[in-house]
Tab-separated table of C-alpha atoms in Angstrom:
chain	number	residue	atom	x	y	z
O	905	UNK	CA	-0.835	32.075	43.565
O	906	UNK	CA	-3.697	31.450	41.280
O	907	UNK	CA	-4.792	27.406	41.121
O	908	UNK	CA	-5.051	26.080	37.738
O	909	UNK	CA	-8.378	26.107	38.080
O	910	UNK	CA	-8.869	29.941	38.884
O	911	UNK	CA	-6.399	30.379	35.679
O	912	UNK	CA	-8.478	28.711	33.421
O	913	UNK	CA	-11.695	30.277	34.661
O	914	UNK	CA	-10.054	33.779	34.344
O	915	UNK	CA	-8.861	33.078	30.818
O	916	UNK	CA	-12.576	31.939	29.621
O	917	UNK	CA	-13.915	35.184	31.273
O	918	UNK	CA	-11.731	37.594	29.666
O	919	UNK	CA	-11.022	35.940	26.342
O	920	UNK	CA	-12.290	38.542	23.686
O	921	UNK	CA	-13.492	38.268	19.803
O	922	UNK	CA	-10.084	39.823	18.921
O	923	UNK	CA	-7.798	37.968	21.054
O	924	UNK	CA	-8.761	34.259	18.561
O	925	UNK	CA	-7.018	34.067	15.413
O	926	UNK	CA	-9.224	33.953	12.600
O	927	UNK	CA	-8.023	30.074	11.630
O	928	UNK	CA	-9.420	29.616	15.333
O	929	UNK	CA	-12.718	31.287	14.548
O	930	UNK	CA	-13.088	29.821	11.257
O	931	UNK	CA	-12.423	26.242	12.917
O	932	UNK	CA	-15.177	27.060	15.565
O	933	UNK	CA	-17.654	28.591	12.910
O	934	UNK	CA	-17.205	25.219	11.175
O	935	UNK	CA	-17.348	22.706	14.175
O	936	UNK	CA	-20.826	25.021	14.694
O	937	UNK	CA	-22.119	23.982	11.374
O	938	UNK	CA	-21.031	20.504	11.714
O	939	UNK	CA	-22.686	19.909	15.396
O	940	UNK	CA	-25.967	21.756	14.123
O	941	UNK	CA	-26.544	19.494	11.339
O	942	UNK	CA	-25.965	16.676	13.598
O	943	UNK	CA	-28.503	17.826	16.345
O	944	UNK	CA	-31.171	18.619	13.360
O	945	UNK	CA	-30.541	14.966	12.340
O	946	UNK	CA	-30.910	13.553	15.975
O	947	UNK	CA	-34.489	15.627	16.260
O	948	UNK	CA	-35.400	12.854	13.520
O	949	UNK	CA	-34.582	9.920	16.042
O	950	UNK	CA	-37.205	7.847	17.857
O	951	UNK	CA	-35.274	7.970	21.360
O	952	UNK	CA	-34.567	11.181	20.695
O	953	UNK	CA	-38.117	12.061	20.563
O	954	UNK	CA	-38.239	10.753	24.085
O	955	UNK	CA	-35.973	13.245	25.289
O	956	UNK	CA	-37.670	15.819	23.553
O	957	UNK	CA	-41.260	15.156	24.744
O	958	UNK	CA	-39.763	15.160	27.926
O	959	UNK	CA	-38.219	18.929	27.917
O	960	UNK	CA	-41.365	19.598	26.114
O	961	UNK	CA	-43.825	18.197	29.413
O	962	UNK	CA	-41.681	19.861	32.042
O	963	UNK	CA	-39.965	22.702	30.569
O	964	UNK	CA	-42.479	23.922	27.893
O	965	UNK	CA	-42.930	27.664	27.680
O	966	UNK	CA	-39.212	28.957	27.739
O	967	UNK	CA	-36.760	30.735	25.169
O	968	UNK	CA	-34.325	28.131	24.146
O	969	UNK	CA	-35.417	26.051	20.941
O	970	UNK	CA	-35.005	22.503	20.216
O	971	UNK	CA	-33.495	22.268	16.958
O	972	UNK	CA	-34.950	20.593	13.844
O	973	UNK	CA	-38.291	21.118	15.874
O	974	UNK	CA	-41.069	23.690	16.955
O	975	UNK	CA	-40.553	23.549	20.228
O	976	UNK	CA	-39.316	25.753	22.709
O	977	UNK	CA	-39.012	25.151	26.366
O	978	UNK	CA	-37.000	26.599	29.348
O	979	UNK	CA	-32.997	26.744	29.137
O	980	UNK	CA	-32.066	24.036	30.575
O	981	UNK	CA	-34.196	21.609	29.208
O	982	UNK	CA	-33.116	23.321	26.275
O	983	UNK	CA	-29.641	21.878	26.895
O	984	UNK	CA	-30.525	18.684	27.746
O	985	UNK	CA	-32.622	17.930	24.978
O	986	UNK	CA	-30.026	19.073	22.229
O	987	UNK	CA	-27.284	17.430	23.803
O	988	UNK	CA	-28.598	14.257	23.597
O	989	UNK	CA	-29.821	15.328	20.247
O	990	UNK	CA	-26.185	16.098	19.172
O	991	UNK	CA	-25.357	12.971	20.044
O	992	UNK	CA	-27.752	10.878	18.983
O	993	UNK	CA	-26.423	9.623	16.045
O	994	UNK	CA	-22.236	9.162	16.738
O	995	UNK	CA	-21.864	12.054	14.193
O	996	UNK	CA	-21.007	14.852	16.889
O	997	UNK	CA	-17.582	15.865	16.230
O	998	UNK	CA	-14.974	15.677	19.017
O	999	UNK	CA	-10.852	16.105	19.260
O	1000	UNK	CA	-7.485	14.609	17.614
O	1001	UNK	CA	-6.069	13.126	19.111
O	1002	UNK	CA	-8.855	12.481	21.054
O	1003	UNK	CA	-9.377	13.133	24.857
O	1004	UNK	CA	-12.322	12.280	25.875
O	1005	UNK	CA	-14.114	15.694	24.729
O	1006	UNK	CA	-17.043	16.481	22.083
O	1007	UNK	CA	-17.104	19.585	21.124
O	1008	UNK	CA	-19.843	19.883	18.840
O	1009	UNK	CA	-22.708	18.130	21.325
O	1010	UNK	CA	-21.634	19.967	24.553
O	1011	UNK	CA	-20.754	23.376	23.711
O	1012	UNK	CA	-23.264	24.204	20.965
O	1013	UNK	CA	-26.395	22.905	23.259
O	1014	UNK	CA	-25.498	25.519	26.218
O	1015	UNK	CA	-24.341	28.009	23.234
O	1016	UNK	CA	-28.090	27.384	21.555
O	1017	UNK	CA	-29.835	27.297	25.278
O	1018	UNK	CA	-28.187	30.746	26.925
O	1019	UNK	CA	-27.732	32.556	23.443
O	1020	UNK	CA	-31.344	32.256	22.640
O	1021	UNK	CA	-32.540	33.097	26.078
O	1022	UNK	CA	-29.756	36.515	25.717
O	1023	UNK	CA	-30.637	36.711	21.902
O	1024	UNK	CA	-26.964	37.004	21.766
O	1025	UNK	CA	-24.945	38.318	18.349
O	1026	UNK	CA	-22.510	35.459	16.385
O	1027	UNK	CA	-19.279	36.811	17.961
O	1028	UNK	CA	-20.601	36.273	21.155
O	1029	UNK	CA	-21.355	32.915	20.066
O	1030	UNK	CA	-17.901	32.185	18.489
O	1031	UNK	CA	-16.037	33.554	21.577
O	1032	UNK	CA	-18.425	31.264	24.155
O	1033	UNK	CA	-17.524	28.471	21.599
O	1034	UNK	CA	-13.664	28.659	21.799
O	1035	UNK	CA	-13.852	29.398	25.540
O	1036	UNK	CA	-15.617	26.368	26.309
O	1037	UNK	CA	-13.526	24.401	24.208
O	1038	UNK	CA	-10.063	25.763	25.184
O	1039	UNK	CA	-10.563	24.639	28.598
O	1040	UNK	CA	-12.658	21.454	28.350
O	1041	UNK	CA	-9.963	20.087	25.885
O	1042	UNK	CA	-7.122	20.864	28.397
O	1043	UNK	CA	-9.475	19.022	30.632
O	1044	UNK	CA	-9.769	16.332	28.629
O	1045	UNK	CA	-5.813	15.785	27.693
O	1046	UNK	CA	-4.785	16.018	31.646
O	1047	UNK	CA	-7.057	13.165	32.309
O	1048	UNK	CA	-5.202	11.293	29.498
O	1049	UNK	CA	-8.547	9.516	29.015
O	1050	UNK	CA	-8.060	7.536	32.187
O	1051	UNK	CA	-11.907	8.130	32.837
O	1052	UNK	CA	-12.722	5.677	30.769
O	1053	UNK	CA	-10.230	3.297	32.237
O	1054	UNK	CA	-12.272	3.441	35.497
O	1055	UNK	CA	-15.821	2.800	33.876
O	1056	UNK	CA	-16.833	6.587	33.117
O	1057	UNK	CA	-17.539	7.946	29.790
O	1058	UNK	CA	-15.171	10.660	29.751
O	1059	UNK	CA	-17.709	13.441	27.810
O	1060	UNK	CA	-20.459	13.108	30.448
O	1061	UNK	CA	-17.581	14.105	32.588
O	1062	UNK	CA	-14.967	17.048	30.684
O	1063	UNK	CA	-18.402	17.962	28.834
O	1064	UNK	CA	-20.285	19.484	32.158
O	1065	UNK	CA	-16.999	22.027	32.599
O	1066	UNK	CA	-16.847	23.221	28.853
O	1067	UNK	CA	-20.724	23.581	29.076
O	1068	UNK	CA	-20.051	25.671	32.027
O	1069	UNK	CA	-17.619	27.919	30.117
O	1070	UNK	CA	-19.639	28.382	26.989
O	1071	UNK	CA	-23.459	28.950	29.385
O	1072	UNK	CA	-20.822	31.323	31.456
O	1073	UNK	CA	-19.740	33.613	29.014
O	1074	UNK	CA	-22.802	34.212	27.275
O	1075	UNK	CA	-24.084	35.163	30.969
O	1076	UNK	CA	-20.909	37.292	30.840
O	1077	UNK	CA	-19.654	36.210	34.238
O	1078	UNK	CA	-16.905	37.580	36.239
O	1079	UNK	CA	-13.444	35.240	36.756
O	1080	UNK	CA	-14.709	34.663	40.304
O	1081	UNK	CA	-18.242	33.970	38.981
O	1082	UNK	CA	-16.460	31.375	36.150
O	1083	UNK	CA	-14.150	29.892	38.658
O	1084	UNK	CA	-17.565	28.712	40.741
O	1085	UNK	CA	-19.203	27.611	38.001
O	1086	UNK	CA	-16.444	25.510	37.489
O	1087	UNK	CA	-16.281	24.351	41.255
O	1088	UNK	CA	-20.373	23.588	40.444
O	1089	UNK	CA	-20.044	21.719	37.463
O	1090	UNK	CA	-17.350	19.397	39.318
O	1091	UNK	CA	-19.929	17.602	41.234
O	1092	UNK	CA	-22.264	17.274	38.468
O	1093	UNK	CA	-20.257	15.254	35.919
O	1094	UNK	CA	-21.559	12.003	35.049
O	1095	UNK	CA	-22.115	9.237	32.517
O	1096	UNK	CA	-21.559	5.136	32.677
O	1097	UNK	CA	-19.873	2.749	30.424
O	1098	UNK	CA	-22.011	0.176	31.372
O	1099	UNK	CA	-23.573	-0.416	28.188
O	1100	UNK	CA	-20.401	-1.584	26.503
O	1101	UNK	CA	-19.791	-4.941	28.582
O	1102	UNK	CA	-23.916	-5.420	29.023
O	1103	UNK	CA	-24.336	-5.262	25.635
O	1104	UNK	CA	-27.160	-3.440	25.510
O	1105	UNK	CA	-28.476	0.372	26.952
O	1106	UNK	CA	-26.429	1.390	24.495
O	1107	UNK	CA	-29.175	4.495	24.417
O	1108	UNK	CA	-28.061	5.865	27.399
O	1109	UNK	CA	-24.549	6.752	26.272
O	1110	UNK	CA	-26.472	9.599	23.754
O	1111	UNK	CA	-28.035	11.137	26.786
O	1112	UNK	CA	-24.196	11.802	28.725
O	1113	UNK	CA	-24.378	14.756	26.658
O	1114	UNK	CA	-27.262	15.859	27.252
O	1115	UNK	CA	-26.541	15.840	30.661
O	1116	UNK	CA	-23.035	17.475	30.371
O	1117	UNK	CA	-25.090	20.412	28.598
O	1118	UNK	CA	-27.269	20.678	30.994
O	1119	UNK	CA	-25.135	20.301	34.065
O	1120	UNK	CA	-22.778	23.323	32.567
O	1121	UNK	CA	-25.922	25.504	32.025
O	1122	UNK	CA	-27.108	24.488	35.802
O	1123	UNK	CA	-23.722	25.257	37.218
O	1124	UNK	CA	-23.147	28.787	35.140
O	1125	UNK	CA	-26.707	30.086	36.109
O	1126	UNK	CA	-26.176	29.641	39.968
O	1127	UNK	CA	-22.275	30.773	39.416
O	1128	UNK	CA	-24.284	34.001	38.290
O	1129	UNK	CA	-26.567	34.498	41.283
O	1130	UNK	CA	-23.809	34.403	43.958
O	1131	UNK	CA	-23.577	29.867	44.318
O	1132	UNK	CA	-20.004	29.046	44.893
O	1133	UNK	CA	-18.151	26.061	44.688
O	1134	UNK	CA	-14.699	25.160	45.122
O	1135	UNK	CA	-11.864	27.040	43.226
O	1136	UNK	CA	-9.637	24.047	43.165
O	1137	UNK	CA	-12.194	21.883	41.993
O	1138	UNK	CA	-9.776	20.169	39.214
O	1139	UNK	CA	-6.417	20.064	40.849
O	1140	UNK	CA	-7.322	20.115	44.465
O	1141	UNK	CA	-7.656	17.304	47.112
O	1142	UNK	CA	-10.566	14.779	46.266
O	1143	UNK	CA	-11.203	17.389	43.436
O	1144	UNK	CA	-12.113	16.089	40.121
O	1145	UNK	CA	-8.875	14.866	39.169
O	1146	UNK	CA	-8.454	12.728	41.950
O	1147	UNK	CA	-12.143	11.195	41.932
O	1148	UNK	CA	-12.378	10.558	38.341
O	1149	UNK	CA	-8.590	10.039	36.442
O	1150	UNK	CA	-5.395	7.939	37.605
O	1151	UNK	CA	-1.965	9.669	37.050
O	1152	UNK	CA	-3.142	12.806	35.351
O	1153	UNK	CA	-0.976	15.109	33.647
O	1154	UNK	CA	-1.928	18.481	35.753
O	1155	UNK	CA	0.573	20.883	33.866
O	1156	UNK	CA	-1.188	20.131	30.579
O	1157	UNK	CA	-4.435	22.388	31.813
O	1158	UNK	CA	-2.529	25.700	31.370
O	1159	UNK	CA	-0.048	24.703	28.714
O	1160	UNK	CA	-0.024	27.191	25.539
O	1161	UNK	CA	-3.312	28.957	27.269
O	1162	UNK	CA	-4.124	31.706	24.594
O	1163	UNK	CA	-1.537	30.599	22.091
O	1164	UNK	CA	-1.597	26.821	21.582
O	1165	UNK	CA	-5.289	27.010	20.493
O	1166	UNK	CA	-7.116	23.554	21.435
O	1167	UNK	CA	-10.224	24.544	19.062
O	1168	UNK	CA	-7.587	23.991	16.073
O	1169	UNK	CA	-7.836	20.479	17.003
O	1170	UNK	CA	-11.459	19.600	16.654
O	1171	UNK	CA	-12.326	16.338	14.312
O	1172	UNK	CA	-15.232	16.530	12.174
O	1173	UNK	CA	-16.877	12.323	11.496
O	1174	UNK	CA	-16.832	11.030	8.400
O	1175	UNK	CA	-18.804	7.961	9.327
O	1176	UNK	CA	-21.986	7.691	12.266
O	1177	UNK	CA	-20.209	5.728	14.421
O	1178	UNK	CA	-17.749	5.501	16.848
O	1179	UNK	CA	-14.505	7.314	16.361
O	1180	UNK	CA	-12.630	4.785	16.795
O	1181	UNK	CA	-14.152	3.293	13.706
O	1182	UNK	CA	-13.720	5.598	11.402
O	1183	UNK	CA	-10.377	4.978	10.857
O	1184	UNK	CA	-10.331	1.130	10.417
O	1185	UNK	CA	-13.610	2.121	7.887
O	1186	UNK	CA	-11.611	4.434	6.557
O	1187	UNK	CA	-8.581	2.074	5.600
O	1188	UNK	CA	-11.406	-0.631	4.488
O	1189	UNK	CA	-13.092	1.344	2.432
O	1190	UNK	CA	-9.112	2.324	0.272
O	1191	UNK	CA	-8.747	-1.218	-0.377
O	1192	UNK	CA	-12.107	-1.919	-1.886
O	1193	UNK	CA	-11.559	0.822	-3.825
O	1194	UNK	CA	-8.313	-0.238	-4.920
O	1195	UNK	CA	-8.893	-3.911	-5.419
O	1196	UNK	CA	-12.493	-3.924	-5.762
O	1197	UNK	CA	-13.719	-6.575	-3.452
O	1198	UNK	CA	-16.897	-7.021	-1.721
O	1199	UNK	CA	-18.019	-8.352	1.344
O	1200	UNK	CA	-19.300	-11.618	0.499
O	1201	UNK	CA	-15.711	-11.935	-1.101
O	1202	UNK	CA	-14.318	-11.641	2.621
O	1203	UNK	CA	-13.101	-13.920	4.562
O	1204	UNK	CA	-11.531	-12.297	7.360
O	1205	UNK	CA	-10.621	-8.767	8.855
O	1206	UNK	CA	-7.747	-8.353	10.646
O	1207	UNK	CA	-7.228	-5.155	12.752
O	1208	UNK	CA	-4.227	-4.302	14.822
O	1209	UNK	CA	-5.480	-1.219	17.073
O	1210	UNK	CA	-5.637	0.489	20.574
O	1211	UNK	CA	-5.494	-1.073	24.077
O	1212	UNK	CA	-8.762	1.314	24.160
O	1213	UNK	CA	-10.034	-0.537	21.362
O	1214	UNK	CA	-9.571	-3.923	22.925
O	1215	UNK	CA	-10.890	-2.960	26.848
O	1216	UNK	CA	-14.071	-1.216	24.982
O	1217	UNK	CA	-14.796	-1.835	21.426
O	1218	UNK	CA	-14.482	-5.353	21.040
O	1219	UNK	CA	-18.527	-6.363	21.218
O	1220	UNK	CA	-19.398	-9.170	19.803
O	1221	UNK	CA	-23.545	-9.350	20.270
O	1222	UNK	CA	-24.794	-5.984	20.600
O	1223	UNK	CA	-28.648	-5.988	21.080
O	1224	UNK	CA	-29.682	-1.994	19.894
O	1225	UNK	CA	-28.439	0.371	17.347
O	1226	UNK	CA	-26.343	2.041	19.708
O	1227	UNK	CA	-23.818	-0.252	21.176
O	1228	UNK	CA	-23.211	-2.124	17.322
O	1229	UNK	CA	-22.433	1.420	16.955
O	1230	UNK	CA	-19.485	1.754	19.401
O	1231	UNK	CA	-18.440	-1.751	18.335
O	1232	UNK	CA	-15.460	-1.970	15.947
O	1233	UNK	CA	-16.392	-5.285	14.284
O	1234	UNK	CA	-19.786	-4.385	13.751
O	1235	UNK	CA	-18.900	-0.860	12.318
O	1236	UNK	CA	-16.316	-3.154	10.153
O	1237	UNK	CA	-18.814	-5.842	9.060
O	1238	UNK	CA	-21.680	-2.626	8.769
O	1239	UNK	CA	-19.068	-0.990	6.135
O	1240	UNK	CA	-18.441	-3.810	4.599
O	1241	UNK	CA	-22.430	-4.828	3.579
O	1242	UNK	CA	-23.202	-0.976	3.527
O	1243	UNK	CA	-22.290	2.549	2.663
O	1244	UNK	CA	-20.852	3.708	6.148
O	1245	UNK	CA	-20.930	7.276	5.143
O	1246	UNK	CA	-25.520	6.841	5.269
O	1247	UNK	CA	-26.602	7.198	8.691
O	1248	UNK	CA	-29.102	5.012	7.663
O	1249	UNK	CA	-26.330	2.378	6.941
O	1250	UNK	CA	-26.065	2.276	11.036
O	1251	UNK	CA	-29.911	3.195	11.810
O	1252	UNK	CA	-31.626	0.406	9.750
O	1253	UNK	CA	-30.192	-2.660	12.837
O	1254	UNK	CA	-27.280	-4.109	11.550
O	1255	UNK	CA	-26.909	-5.806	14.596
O	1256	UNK	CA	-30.163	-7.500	13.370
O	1257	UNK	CA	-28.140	-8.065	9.814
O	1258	UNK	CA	-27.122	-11.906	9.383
O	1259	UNK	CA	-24.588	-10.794	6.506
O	1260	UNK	CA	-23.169	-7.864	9.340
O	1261	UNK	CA	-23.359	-10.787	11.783
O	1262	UNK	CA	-21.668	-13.165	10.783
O	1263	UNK	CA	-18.670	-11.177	9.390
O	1264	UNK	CA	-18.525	-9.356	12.688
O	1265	UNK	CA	-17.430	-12.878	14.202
O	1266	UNK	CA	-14.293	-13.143	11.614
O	1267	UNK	CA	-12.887	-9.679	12.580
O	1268	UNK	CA	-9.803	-10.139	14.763
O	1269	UNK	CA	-8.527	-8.184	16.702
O	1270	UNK	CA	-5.005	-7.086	17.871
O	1271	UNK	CA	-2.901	-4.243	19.679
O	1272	UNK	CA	-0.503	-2.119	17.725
O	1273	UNK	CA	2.037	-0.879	19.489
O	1274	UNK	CA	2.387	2.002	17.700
O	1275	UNK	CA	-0.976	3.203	18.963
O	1276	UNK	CA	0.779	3.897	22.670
O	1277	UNK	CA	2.480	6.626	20.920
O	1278	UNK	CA	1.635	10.405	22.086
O	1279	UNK	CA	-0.706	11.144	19.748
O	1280	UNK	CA	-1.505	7.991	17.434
O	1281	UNK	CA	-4.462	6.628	19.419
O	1282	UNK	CA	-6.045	5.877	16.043
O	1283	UNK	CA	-3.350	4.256	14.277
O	1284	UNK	CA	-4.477	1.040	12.249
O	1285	UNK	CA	-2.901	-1.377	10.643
O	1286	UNK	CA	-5.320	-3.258	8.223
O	1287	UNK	CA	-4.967	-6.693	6.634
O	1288	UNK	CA	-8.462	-8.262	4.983
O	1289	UNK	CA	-7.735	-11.549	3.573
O	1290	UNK	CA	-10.097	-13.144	0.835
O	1291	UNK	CA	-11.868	-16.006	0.176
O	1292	UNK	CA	-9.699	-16.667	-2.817
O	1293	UNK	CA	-7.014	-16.788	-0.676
O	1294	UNK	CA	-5.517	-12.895	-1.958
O	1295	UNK	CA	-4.962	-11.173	1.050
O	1296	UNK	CA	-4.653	-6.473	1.203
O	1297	UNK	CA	-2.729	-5.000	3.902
O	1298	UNK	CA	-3.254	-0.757	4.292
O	1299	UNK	CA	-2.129	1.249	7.504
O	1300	UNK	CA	-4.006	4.505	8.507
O	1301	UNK	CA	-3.406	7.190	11.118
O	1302	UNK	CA	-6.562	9.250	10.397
O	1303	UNK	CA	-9.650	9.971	8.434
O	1304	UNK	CA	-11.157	12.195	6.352
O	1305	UNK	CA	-12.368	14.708	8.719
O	1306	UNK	CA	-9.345	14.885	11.037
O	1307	UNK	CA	-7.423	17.758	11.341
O	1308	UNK	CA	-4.549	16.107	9.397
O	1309	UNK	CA	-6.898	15.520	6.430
O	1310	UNK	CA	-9.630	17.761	6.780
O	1311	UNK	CA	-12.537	18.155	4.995
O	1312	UNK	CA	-13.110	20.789	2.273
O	1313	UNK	CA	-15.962	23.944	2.760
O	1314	UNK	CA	-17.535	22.121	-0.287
O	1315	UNK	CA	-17.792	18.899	1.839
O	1316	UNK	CA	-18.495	20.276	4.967
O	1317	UNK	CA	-21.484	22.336	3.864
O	1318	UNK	CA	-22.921	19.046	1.469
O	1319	UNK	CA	-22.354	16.826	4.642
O	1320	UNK	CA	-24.770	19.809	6.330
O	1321	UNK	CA	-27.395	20.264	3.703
O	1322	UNK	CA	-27.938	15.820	3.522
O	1323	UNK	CA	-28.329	15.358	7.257
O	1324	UNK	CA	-30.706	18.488	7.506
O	1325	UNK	CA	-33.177	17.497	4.419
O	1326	UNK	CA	-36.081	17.556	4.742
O	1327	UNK	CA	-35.999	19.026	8.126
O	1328	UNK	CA	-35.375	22.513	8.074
O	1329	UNK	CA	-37.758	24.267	6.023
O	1330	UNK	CA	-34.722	26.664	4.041
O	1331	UNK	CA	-31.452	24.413	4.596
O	1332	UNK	CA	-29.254	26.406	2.385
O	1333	UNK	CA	-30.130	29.955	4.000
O	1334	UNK	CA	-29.489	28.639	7.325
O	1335	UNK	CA	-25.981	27.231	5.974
O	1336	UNK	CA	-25.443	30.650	4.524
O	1337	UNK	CA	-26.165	32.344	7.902
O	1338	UNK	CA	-24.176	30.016	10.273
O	1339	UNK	CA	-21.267	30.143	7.775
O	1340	UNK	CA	-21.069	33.479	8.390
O	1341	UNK	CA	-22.102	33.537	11.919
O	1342	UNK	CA	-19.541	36.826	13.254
O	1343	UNK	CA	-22.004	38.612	10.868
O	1344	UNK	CA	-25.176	37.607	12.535
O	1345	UNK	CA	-26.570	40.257	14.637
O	1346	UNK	CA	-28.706	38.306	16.602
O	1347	UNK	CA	-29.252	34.355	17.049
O	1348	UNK	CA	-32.785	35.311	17.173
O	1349	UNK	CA	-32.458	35.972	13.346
O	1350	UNK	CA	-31.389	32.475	12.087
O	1351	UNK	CA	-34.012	30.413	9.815
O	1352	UNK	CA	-33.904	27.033	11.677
């Protein structure tokens, strides 16, 4: 009998253009769009121009672009640098509910890297896309996000196998070939959360990734020249499962394989931050509306949230940009003082902000229960009392983004043309091109 693993890699092989629905490949085409804006707007970053002028020093001379830049180096520098570009920022969109996978910055950077260096068409593209995501999701919701549980940030981990997928396809490799690309990218997973109880690093959390992206292009391009590595790499004995997740949920990786489509499930940001923010932002941002306070009128926050929430989120002092970032009161206090929906709301140091300070201190924080439900990981219940004593109580299950509210094309293709301003030289013939990108000959052909 096949292992799970085998299944999965012969699935990703042999999927085909016509075997997605087109709701599947118009929810791909748009999670495309979304990540590219995001990586053009991470090209803009100061530690991302570390990364960069590192691909650029080592790998200069190849095929695969670096996007919102000139530069091209070898593929999988290519991959690296993008995937820490794509995530450079918190605006790289991932899953509800979520599983520990991002989409958007580790698919599109091996999709970019390989389908430059093949010059391959848009259905290609799309099909690599879904691949990668159909299995790196079912990844993602076996581990039942225990990853993080442990100390691992779950993307540098599911990440390296979807990469894997998407590089494999576009290399058009056999099931055998996919299934040992797979075994490869088992034992090159990686990424800390280290950051999140230090305080600081935070930086290092947008290069997991990068990393991922890499690591899947790494392990597909040896798959293709005869490597091997184990076919039971998720399921089997000390396999990947085993080393990285507590109690997972194995039947889940074959589930609904080419009918239950996982891409369908993809979560586009509404706010640069973490995602476990945007919801509580979200819920903040309806009662201001509604009752028209501000945040010098507040005089406390109260959240009831996730047990994930509590464990990780709750950072107090954050020294850098990145780690107020993946901290709920400082994304609360930030939204508060600022318009969360600016990335420069979040890049201009609000941990440096005595305002964004000092109401991060009065944000408390609580479980609710109803978050343990399958499913409601993001449920909020939101209570902001005043300093006159009036006190606003909302409760939120998503955001405006998610695939239970979703974003219209109008707001999907204005999020694109604000975060790529001023950076690609023709923004809204690019937008036309990848919203249209099963018509696209060749990637060589795009104007970014």
């Amino acid at each position: 009998m096949s292992s799970p693993t085998q299944i999965l890699a012969d699935f990703a092989s042999r999927l085909s253009f016509e075997d997605i629905p087109d709701a599947i490949v118009r929810k791909a085409n748009d999670a495309i769009v979304d990540s590219v804006a995001a990586t053009v707007f991470g090209s803009t970053l100061p530690w991302s121009r570390i990364v960069i002028d590192y691909a650029v020093k080592y790998g200069g001379g190849g095929t695969g672009r670096i996007l919102g830049t000139p530069a091209r180096v070898a593929t999988p520098f290519a991959a690296l640098a993008n995937g820490t570009l794509a995530h450079g920022f918190e605006m790289d969109n991932l899953r509800q509910p979520s599983a520990g996978v991002h989409a958007g910055s580790t698919l599109l950077p091996p999709m970019f890297a390989v389908g430059d260096e093949v010059d391959a068409g848009g259905r290609d593209l799309l099909v690599a896309f879904v691949a990668g995501c159909e299995v790196m999701c079912r990844i993602g919701v076996a581990a039942r996000n225990t990853a993080e549980k442990l100390g691992f940030h779950s993307p540098g981990l599911t990440g390296t196998f979807g990469a894997a997928v998407t590089a494999g396809r576009l290399l058009r490799l056999d099931p055998r070939q996919m299934a040992n690309a797979l075994g490869i990218a088992g034992s090159l997973c990686s990424g800390l959360l280290a950051f999140s109880k230090a305080g600081n690093g935070g930086t290092v959390k947008r290069l997991h990734t990068g990393r991922a992206s890499e690591g899947g292009v790494l392990a597909a391009c040896l798959a293709s020249a005869g490597f091997d590595g184990p076919d039971v790499v998720l399921e089997g004995k000390l396999g990947f499962f085993e080393a990285f997740t507590r109690e997972p949920k194995l039947d889940e990786l074959t589930a609904g394989l080419g009918s239950n489509w996982e891409t369908s499930r993809i979560c586009m940001k509404a706010y640069p931050c973490h995602v476990t923010a945007n919801t509580p932002i979200q819920a903040l941002r309806d009662l201001q509306a509604a009752h028209g306070f501000a945040a010098q009128d507040i005089a406390e926050i109260h959240i009831a949230t996730s047990e994930k929430v509590l464990s990780h989120h709750d950072i107090r002092h954050p020294n850098d940009i990145a780690t107020a970032q993946y901290s709920l009161p400082f994304c609360m206090a930030t939204a508060a003082w600022r318009d969360p929906s600016e990335p420069s709301s979040f890049l201009d140091n609000p941990h440096e902000d005595a305002g964004i300070i000092d109401l991060a201190q009065r944000v408390v924080l609580t479980l609710n229960e109803e978050s343990k439900a399958p499913g409601a990981a993001w449920a909020t219940k939101l209570r902001v009392r005043l300093r006159d004593g009036r006190e606003f109580a909302i409760e939120r299950r998503d955001f405006r983004g998610a695939p239970s509210n979703p974003m219209s094309a109008e707001e999907l293709d204005a999020k694109f043309l604000h975060l790529v301003d001023g950076v690609i030289a023709d923004p809204r013939r690019l937008l036309e091109q990848l919203n249209d990108l099963r018509a696209l000959p060749r990637i060589s052909q795009l104007a970014i």
